[in-house]
Coordinates of C-alpha atoms in Angstrom, one line a residue:
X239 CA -24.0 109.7 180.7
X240 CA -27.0 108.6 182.7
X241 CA -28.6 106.9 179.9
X242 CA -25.3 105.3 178.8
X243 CA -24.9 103.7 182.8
X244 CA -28.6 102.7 182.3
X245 CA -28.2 101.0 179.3
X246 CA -25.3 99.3 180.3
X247 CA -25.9 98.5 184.3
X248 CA -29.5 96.8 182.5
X249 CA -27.7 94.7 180.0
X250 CA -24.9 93.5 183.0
X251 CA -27.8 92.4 185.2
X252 CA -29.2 90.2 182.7
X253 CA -26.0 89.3 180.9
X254 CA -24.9 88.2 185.0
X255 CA -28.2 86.7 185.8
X256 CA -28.0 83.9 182.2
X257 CA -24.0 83.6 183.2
X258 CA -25.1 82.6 186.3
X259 CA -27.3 80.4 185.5
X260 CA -25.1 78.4 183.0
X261 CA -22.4 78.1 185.5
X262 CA -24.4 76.7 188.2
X263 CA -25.5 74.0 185.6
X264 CA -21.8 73.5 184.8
X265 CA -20.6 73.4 188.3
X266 CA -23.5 71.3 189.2
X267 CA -22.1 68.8 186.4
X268 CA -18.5 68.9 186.9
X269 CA -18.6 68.4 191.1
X270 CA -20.0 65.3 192.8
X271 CA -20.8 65.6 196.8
X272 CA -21.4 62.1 196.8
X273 CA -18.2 61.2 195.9
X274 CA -16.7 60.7 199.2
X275 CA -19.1 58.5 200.2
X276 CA -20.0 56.3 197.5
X277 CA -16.1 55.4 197.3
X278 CA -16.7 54.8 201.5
X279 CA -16.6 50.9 203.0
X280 CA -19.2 52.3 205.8
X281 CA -21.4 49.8 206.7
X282 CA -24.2 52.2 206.1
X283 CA -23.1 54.2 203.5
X284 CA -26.5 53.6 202.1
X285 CA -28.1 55.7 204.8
X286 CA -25.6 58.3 205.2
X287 CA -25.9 58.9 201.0
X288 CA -29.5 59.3 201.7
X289 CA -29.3 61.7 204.4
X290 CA -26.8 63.7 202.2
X291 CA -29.0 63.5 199.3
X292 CA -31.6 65.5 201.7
X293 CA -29.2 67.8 202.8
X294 CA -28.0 69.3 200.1
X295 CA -31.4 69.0 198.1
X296 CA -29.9 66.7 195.7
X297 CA -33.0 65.3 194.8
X298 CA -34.6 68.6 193.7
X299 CA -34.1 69.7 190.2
X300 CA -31.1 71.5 189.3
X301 CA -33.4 74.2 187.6
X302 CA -35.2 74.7 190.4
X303 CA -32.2 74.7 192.8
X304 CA -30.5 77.6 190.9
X305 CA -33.8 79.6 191.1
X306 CA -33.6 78.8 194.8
X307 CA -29.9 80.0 195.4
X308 CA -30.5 82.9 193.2
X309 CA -33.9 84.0 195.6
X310 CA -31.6 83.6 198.9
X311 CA -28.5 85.4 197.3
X312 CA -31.1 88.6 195.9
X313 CA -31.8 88.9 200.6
X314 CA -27.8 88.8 200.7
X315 CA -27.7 84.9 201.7
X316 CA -24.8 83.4 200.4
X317 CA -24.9 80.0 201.6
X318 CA -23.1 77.6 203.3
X319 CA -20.3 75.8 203.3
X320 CA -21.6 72.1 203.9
X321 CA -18.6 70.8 205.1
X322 CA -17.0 73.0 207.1
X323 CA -20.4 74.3 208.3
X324 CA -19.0 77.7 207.8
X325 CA -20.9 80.8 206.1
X326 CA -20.0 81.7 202.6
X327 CA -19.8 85.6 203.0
X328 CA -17.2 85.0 205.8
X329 CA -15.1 82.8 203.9
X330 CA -15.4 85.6 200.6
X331 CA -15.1 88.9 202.7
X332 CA -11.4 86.7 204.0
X333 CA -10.6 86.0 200.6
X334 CA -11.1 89.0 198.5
X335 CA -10.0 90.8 201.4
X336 CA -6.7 89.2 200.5
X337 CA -6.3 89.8 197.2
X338 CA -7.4 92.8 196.5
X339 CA -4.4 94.0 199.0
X340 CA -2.4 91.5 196.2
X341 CA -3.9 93.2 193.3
X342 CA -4.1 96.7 194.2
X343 CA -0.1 96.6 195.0
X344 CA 0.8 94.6 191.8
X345 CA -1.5 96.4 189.5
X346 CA -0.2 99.8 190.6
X347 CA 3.5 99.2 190.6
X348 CA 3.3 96.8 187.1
X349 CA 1.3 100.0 185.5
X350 CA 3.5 102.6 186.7
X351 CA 6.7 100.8 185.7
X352 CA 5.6 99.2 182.6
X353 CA 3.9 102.0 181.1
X354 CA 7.0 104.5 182.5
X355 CA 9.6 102.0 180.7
X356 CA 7.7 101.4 177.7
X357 CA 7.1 104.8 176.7
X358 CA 10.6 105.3 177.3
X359 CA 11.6 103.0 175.2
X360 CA 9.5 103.9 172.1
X361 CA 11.2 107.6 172.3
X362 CA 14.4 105.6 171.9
X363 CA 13.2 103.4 170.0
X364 CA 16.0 101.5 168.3
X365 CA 18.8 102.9 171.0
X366 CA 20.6 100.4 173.1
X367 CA 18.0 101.1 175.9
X368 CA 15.2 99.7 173.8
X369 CA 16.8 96.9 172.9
X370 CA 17.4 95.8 176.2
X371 CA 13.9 97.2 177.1
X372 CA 12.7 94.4 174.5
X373 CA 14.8 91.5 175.5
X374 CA 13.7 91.7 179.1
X375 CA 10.1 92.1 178.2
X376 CA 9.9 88.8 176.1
X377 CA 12.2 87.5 178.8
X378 CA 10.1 87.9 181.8
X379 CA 6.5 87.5 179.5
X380 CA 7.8 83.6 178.7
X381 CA 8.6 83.0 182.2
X382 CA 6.0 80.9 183.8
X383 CA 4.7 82.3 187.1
X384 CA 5.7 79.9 189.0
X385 CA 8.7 79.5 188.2
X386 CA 9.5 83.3 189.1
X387 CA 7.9 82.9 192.5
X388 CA 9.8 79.5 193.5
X389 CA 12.7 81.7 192.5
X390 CA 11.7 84.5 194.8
X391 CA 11.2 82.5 197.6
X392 CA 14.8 81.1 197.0
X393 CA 16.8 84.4 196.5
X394 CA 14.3 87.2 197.4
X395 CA 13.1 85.4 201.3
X396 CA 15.6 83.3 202.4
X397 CA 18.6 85.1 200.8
X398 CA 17.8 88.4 202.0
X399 CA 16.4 86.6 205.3
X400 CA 19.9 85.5 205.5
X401 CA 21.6 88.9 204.4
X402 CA 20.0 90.5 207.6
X403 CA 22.3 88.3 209.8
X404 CA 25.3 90.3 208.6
X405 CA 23.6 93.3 206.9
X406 CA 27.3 94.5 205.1
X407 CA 27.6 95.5 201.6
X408 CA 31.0 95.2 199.8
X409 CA 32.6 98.1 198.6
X410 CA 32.9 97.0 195.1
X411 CA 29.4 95.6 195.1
X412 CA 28.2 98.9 195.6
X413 CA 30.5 100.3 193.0
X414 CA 29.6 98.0 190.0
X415 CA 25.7 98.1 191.0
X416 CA 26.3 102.2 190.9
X417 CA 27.6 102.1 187.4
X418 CA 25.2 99.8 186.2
X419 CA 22.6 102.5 187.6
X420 CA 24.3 104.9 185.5
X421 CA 24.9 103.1 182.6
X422 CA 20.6 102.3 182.7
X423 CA 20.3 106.0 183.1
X424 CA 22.5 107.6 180.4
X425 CA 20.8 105.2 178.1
X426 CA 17.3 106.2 179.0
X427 CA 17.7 110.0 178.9
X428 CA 19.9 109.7 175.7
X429 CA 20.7 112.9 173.7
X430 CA 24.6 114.6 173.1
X431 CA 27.4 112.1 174.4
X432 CA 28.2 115.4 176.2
X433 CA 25.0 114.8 178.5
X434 CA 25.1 111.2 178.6
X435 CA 28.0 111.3 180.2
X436 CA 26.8 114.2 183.0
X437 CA 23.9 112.0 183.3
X438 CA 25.9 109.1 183.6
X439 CA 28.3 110.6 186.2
X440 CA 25.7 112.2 188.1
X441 CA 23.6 108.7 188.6
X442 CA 26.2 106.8 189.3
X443 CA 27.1 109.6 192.2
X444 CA 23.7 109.6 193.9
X445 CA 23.6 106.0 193.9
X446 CA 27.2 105.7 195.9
X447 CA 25.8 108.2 197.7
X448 CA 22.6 106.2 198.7
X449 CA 24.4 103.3 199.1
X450 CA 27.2 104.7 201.3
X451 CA 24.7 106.4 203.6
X452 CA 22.5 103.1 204.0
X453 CA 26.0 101.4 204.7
X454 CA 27.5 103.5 207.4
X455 CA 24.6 104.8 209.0
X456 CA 23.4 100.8 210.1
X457 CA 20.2 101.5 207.8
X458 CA 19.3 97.7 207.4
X459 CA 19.0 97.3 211.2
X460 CA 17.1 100.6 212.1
X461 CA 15.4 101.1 208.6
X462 CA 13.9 104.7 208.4
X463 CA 13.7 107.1 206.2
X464 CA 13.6 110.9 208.6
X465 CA 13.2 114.4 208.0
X466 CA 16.8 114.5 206.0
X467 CA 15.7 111.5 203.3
X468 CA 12.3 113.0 203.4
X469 CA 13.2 116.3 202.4
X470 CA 16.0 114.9 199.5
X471 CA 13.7 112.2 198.2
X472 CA 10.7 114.5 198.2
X473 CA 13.0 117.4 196.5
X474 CA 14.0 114.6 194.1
X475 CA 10.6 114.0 193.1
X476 CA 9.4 117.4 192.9
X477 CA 12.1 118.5 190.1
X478 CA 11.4 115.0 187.6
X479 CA 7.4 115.6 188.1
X480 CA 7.9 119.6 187.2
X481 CA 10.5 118.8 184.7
X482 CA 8.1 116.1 183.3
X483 CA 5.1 117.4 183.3
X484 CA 5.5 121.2 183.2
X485 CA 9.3 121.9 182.5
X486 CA 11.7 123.3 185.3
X487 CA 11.1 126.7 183.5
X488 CA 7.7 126.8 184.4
X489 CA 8.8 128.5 188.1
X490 CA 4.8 128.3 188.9
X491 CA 4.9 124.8 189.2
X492 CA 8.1 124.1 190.1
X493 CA 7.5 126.8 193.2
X494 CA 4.5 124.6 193.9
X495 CA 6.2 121.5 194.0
X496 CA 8.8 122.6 196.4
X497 CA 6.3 124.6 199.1
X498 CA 4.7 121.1 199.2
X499 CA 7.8 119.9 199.8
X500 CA 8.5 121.9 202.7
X501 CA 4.9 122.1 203.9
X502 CA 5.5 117.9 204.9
X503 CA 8.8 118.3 206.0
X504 CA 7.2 120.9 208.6
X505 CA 4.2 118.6 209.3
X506 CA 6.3 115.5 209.4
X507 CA 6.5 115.7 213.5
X508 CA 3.0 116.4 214.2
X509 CA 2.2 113.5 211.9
X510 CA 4.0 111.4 214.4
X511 CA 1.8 112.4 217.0
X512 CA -1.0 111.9 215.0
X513 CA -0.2 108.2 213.9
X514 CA 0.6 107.4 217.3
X515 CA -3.3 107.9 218.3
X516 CA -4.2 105.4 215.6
X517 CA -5.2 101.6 216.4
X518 CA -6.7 100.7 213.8
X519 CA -8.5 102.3 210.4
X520 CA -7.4 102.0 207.4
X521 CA -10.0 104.7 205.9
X522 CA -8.1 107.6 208.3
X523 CA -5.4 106.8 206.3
X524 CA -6.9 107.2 202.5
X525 CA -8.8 110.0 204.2
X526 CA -5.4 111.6 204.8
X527 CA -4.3 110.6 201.5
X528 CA -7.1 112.7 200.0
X529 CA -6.7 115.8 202.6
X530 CA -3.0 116.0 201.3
X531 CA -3.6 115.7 197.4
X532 CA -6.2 118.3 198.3
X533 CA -3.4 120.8 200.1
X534 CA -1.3 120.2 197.5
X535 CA -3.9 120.9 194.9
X536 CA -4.6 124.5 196.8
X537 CA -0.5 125.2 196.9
X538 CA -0.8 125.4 193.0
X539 CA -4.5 127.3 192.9
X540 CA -2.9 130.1 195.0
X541 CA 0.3 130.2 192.9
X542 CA -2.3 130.9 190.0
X543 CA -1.5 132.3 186.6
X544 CA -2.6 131.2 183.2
X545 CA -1.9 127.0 183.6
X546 CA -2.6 127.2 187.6
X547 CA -4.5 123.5 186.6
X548 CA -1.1 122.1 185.8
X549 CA 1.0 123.4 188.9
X550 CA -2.4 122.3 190.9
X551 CA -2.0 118.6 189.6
X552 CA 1.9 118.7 190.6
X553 CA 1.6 119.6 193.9
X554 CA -1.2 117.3 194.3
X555 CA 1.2 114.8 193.0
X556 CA 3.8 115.9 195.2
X557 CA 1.8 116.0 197.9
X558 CA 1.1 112.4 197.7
X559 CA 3.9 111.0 197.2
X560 CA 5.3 113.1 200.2
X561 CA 2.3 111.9 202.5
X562 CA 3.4 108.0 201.3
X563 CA 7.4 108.6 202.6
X564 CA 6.3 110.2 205.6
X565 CA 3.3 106.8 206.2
X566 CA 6.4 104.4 205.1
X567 CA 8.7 106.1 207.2
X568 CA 6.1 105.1 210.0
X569 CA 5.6 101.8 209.3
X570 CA 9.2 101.5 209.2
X571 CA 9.6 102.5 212.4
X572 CA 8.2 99.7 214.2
X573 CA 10.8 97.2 212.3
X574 CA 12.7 96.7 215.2
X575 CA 10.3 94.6 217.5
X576 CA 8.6 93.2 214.3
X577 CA 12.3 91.8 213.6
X578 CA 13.0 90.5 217.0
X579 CA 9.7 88.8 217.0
X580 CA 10.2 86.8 213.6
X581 CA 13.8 85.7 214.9
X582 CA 15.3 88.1 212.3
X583 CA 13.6 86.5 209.4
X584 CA 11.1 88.9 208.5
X585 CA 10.0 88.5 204.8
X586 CA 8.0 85.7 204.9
X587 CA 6.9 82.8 202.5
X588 CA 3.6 82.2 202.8
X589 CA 0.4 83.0 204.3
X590 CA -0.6 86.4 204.2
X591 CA -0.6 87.1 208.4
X592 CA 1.6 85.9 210.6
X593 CA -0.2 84.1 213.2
X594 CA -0.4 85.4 216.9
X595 CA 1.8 88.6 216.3
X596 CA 0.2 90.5 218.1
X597 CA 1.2 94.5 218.7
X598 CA -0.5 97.6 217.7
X599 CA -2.0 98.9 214.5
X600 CA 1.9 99.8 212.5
X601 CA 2.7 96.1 213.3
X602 CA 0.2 94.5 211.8
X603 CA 0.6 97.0 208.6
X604 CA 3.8 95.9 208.5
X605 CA 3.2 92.2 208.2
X606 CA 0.6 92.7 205.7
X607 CA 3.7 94.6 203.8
X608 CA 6.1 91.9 204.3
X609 CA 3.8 89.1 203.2
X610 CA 2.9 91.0 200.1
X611 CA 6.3 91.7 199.2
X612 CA 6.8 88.4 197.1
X613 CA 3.9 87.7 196.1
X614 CA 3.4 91.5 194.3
X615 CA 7.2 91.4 193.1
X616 CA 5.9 87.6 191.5
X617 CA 2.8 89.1 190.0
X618 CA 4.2 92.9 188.9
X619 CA 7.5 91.1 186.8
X620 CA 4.9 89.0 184.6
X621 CA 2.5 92.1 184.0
X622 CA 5.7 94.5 183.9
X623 CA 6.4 92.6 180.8
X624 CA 2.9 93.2 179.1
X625 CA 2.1 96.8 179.9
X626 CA 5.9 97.7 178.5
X627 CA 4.7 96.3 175.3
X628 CA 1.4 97.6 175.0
X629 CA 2.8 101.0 176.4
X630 CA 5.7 101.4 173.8
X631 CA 3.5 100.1 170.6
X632 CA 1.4 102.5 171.8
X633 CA 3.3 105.8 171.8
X634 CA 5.4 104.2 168.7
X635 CA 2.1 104.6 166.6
X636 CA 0.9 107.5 168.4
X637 CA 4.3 109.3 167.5
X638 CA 3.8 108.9 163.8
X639 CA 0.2 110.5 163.7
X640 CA 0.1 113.5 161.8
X641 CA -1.2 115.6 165.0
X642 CA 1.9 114.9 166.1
X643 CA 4.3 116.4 163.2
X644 CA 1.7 119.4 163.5
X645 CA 2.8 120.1 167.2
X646 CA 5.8 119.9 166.1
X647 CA 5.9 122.1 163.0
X648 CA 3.9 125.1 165.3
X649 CA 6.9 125.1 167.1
X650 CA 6.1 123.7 170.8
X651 CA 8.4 121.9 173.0
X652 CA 9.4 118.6 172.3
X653 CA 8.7 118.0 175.9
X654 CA 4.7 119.5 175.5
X655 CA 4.6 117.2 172.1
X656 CA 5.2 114.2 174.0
X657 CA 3.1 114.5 177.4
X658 CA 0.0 117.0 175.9
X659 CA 0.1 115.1 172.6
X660 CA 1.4 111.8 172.8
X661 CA 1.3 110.2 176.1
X662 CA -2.4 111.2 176.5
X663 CA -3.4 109.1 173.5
X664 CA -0.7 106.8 174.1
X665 CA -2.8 105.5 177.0
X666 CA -5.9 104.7 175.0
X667 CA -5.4 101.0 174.5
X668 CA -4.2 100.8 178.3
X669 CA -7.3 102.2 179.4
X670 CA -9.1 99.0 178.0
X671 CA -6.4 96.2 179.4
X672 CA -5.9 97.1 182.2
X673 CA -9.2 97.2 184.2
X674 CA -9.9 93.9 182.7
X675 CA -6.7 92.5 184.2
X676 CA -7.4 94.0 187.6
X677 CA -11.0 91.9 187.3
X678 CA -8.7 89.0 185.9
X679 CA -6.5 89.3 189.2
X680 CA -9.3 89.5 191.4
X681 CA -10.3 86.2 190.0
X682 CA -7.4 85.0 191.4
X683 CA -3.8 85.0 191.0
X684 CA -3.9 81.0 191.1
X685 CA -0.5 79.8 190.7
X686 CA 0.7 82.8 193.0
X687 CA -1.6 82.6 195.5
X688 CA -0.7 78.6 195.7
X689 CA 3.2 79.0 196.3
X690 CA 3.1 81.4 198.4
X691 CA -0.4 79.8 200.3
X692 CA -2.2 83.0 200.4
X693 CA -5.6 82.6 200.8
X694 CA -7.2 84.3 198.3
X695 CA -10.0 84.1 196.0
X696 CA -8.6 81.5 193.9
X697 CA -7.4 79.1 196.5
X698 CA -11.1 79.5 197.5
X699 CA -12.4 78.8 194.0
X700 CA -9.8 75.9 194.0
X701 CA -10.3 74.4 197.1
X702 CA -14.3 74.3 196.8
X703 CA -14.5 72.9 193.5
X704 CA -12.1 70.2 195.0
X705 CA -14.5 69.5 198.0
X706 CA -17.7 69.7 195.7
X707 CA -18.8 73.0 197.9
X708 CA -21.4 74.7 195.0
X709 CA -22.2 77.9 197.1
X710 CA -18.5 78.7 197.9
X711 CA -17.5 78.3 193.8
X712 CA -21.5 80.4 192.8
X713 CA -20.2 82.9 195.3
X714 CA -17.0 83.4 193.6
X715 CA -18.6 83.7 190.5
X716 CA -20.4 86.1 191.0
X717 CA -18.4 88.6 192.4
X718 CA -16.2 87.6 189.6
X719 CA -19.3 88.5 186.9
X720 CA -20.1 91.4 188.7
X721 CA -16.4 93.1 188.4
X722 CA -16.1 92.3 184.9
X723 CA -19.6 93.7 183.8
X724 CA -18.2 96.8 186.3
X725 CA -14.6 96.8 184.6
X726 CA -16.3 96.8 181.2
X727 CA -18.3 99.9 182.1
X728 CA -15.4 101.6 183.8
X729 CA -13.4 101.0 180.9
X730 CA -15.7 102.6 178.4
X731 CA -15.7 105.4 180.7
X732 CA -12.0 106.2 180.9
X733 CA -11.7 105.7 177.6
X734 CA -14.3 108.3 176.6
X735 CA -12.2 110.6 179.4
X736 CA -9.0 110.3 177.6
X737 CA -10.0 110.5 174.3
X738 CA -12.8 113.0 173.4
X739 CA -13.8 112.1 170.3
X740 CA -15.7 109.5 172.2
X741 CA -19.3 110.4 173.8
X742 CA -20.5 108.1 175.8
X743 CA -24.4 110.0 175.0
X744 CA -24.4 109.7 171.5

């Protein structure tokens, strides 16, 4: 392992260092600082051409001006912007700062969904569900970006923006959407008409019931989610993670699940105290994140028996996703005096902070949520579309290997065939796309982050190659050529974890 991470941290540096190099000729070509003034009527635009020439060392050799940016960036100097005067490693910290809040969000939800639905599909493959599965994958993979984003702005901001103003949802609105929910369901889970239909029925009751409770209860002007949602929507998840992953007749796990369960519901009120105290870290909060997959992780070691690993990893599971309801439930909290002070339009359409806000630590979490809201829904429908189909050609060919009939023919579950067997290897080709397209994001998402003016690392790259700034654009690239070599490597790595036929020593 350490002579693999050798090897390949030894080739990155020198593959970065001639990657570098080429680009700053390129750049160096493509931009012109002189541009501005050699187009000038100035009377002495002579002079002032000179005295830029001597600023920016324009008269030195562009070999010898790369080995000199290269010197200053190996004691951590960046630069400067020369004309706003201001220091590159601000303006990058600001910028990737910003996206990697996009790209973290997007990536995780496009992942989870596309690789969820996409698997689903393939088991039903040719069904009704994978058909539709299909057409809205090649539907929303030929939609251009940003098209989809104009369109959020129009339906997703300003309509729900406007919704807010009379927060009411008609009866037979919430009817039809229920048995469209129930129709998506039955055709998911499939089997017997006998159980499509109790699956049917079933989904389309919770949903009324959701619906209804958000409805009467005035949900959409105090928005929280409380002890009573926590404990059903954490009960919820408890049974489809068991019933996924380890089978409801696996009472080990299940048992596990549903202590956690109860262990946040009890801790949900000293939580509140707890948040109260913060102002401002971020890091308390992934450190909570950690202490609670860690709890949940124990529940299921002192359950033991033979597979205490598996009820471990559910109530670790569990446990987070418990800890993320009762953070949400938080942030929602402070909705009411973030509303007022929007004028009760509070998903905005640009930007990624809203200016002068003020208020404590939950508010400004808040914003950052709000802001991210279109721009992640803009990014997660285009990459929704890819990971479905990588995910279900996946598990299609996966599903036809022969180690698969052999589970089958010893006898075990189809439900053990499919998650120990299938979607384990399933996840294989995902493990190489996807940390290249988190390094692709991280780039920039440049069409996104220009509708909705968030100013991330593309709009930087953009906007200094438009103002003929080479140390903004060098900086870019090079955190960009670092996180692919790093991707590349981390890639290699998860692959060799999923699939063990893979050493990474040999």
């Amino acid at each position: 392992m350490l002579n693999f991470l050798f090897r390949r941290i030894a080739a990155g540096i020198a593959t970065l260092v001639v990657a570098l190099f080429l680009m700053f000729l390129l750049v160096d070509r493509a931009i012109d600082p002189l541009q501005d003034l050699i187009e000038s009527t100035a009377p002495n635009k002579q002079q002032l051409i000179e005295q830029r020439i001597a600023d920016l060392n324009l008269d030195v050799n562009v070999v010898v001006r790369f080995f000199q940016w290269f010197g200053n960036v190996l004691t951590g100097d960046l630069g400067t912007a020369w004309r706003s005067g201001r220091d590159v490693s601000s303006l990058l910290t600001h910028a990737i700062g910003s996206t990697l809040e996009l790209v973290t969000a997007a990536t995780f939800l496009a992942v989870i969904l596309g690789v969820t639905v996409g698997i689903v599909s393939a088991l039903r493959q040719y069904s009704a569900f994978d058909y539709i599965t299909i057409f809205l994958s090649f539907l929303l993979f030929s939609l251009p970006s940003f098209w989809v984003a104009v369109l959020l702005k129009q339906w997703a901001a300003i309509g729900f923006n406007d919704f807010l103003r009379d927060p009411v949802i008609a009866w037979p609105v919430i009817i039809g959407a229920s048995l469209l929910v129930g129709l998506l369901w039955s055709l998911a889970i499939g089997g017997s008409p006998r159980r499509r239909v109790q699956v049917f029925g079933i989904a389309t009751a919770a949903n009324v019931a959701l619906l209804a409770y958000i409805q009467l209860t005035g949900w959409w002007d105090r928005p929280q989610i409380g002890p009573v949602l926590l404990v059903v929507l954490g009960a919820g998840t408890a049974v489809a993670v068991v019933g996924v992953f380890a089978g409801l007749h696996n009472r080990r796990a299940l048992w596990t699940a549903l202590t956690v369960v109860v262990l946040g519901a009890v801790l949900y009120f000293p939580m509140q105290v707890l948040f109260d105290s913060i102002t401002e870290s971020n890091w308390l909060i992934v450190g909570l994140a950690l202490v609670a997959a860690a709890v949940g992780y124990l529940v299921g070691r002192l359950y033991g028996g033979a597979d205490w690993r598996l009820s471990a990893h559910t109530g670790a599971v569990v446990a987070l996703v418990m800890g993320a309801l009762i953070f949400v439930d938080q942030v929602l909290q402070v909705w009411g005096p973030y509303f007022k002070a929007l004028d009760g339009r509070p998903i905005p359409t640009f930007g990624d902070r809203t200016p002068n806000l003020g208020g404590n630590y939950w508010v400004q979490v808040l914003d950052s949520f709000t802001h991210l809201a279109l721009p992640t829904a803009t990014l997660v429908l285009i990459a929704f579309a890819s990971y479905t189909r990588y995910a279900r050609s996946s598990m299609l060919e996966v599903m036809n290997q022969d180690y698969i009939r052999t589970a089958r023919a010893k006898g075990l579950p189809e439900r053990l065939v499919i998650v120990r067997h299938g979607f384990r290897n399933a996840l294989i080709p995902l493990a190489t796309v996807v940390p290249i397209d988190v390094i692709t994001l991280i780039g920039g998402a440049i069409i996104t982050e220009a509708v909705f003016a968030r100013p991330g690392m593309g709009q930087l790259f953009v906007r200094s190659l438009t103002e003929a700034e080479i140390e903004p654009v060098m900086a870019y690239l090079l955190v960009t050529a670092i996180l692919a070599i790093l991707a590349n490597i981390i890639a290699d790595i998860v692959y060799a974890t999923i699939d063990p036929r893979i050493r990474l020593d040999a």
